[in-house]
N, CA, C and O atoms as a DFTB+ gen file, in Angstrom:
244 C
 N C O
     1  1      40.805      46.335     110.814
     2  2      39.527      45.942     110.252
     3  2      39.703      45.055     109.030
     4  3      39.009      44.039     109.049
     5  1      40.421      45.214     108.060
     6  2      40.788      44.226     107.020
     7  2      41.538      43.042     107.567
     8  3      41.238      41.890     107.253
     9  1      42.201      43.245     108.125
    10  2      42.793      41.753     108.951
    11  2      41.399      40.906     109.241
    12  3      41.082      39.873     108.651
    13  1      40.651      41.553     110.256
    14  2      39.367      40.941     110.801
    15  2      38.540      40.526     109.661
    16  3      37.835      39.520     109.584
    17  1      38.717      41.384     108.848
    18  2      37.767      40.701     107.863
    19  2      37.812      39.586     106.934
    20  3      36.906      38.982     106.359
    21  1      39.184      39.439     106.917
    22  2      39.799      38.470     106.127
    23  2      39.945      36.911     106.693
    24  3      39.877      35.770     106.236
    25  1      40.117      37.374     107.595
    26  2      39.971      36.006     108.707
    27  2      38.579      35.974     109.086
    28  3      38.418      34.868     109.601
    29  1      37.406      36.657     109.102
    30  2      36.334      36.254     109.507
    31  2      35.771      35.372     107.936
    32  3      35.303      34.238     107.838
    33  1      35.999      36.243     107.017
    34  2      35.332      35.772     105.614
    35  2      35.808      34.177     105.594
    36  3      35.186      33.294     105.004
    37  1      36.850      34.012     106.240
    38  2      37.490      32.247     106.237
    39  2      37.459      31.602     107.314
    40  3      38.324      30.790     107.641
    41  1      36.617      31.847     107.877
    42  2      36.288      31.343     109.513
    43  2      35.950      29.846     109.868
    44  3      36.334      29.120     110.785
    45  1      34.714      29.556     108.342
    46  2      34.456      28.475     108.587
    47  2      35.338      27.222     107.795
    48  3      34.733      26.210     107.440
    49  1      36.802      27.369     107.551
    50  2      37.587      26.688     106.550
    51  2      39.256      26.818     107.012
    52  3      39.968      27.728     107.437
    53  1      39.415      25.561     106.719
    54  2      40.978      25.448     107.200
    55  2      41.796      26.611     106.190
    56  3      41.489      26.879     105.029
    57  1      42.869      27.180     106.953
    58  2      43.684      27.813     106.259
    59  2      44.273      27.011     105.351
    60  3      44.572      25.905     105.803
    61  1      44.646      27.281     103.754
    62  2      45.703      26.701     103.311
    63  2      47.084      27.599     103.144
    64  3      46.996      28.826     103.189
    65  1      48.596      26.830     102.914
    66  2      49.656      27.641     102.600
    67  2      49.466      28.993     102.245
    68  3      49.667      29.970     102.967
    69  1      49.037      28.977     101.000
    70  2      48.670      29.900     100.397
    71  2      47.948      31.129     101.172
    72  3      48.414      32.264     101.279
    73  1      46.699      30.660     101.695
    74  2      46.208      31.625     102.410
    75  2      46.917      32.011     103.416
    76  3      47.143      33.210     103.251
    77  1      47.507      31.545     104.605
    78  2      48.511      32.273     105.248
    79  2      49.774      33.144     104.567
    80  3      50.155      34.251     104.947
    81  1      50.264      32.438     103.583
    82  2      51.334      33.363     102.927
    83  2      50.233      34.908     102.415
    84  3      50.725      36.031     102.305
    85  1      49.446      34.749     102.284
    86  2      48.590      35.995     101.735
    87  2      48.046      37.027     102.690
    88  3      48.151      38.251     102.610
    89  1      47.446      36.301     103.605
    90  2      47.587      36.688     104.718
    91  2      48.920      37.860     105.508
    92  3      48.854      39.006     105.952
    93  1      49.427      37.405     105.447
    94  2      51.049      37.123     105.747
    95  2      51.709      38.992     105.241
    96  3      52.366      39.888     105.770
    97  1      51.023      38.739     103.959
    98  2      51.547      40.095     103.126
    99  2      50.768      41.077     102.948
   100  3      51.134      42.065     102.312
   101  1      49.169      40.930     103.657
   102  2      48.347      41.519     104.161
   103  2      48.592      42.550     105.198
   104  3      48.362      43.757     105.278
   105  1      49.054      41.792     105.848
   106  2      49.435      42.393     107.223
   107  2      50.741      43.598     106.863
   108  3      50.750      44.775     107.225
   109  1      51.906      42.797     105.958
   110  2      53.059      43.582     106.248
   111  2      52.263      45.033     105.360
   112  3      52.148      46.193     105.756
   113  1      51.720      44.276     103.791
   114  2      51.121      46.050     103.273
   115  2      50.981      47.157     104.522
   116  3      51.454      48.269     104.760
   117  1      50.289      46.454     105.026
   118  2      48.864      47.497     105.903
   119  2      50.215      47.949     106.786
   120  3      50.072      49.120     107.135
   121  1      51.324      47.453     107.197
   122  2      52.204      48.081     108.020
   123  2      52.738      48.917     107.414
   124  3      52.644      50.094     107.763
   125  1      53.262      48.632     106.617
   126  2      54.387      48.851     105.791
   127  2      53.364      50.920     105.136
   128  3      53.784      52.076     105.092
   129  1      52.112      50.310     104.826
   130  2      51.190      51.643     104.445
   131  2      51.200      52.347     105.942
   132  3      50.970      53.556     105.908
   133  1      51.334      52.019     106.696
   134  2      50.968      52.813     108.274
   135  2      52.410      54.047     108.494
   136  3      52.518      55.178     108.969
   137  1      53.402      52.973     107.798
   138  2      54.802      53.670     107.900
   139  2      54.861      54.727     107.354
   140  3      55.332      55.780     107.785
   141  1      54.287      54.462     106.171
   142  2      54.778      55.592     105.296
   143  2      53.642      56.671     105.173
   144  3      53.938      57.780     104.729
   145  1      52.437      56.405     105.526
   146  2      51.506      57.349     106.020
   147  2      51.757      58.455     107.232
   148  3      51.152      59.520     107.352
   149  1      52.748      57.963     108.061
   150  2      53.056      58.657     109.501
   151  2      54.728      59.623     108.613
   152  3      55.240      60.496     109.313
   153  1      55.079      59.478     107.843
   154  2      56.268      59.945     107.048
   155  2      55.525      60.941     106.585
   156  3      55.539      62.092     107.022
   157  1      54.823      60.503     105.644
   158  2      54.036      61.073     104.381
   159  2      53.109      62.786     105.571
   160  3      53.385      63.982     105.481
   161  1      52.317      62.259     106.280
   162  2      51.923      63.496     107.478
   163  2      53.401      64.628     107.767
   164  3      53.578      65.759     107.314
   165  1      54.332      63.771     108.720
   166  2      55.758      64.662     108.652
   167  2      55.856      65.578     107.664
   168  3      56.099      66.777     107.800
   169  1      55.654      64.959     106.635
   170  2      56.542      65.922     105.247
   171  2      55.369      66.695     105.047
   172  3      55.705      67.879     105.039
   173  1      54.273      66.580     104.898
   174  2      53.028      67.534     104.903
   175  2      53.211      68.672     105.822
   176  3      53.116      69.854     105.492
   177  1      53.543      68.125     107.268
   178  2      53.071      69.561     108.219
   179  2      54.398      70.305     107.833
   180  3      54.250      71.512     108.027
   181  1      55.642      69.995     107.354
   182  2      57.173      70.812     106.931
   183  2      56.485      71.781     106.005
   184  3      56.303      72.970     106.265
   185  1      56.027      71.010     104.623
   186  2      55.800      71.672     103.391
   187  2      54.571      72.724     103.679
   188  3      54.813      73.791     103.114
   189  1      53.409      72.738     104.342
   190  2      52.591      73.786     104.929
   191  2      52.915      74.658     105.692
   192  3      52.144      75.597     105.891
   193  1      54.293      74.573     106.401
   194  2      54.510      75.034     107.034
   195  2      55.414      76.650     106.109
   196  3      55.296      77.856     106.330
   197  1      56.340      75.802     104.984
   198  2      57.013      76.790     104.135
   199  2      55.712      77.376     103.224
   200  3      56.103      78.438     102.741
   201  1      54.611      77.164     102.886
   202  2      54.113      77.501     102.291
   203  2      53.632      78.873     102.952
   204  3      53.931      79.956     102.448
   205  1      52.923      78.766     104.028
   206  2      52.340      79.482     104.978
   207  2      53.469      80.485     105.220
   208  3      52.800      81.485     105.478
   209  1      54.838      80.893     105.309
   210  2      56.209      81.264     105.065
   211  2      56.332      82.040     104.138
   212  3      56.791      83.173     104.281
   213  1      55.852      81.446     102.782
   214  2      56.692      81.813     101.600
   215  2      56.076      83.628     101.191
   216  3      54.924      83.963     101.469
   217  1      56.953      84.472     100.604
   218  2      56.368      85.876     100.973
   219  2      55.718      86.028      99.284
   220  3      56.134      85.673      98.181
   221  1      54.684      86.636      99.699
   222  2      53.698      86.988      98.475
   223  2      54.462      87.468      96.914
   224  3      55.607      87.851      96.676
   225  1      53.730      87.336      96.365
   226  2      54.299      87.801      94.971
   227  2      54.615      89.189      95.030
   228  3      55.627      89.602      94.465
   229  1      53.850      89.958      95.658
   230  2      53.776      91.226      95.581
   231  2      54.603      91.859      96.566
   232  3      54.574      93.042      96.903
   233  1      55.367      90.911      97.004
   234  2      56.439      91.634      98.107
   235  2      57.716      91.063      97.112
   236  3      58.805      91.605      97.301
   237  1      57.674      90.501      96.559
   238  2      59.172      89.856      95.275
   239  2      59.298      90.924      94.777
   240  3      60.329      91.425      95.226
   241  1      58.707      91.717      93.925
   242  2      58.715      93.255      93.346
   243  2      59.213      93.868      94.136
   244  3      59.362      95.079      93.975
């Protein structure tokens, strides 16, 4: 959706350099955020998982 939007907002106008290079690093963010969002989940369902695990205070006594 931000891709689309970015290219629609410039629809009626030649790209310049610039705007493709921007473009360009648009895209890799939004990947580059997809990556580490699908990591970032991984390490979430581990760490809920020890939490849900970990034995009450009242069993440490």
């Amino acid at each position: 959706q931000v891709c689309e939007k970015w290219l629609k907002d410039r629809r009626e106008r030649r790209l310049e350099l610039d705007d493709i290079i921007a473009y360009c690093r648009i895209v890799t963010a939004l990947g580059r955020t997809m990556e580490l969002q699908q990591q970032i989940d991984g390490l979430y369902a581990e760490v809920e998982k020890e939490i849900l695990t970990m034995p009450s205070a009242e069993n440490l006594c």
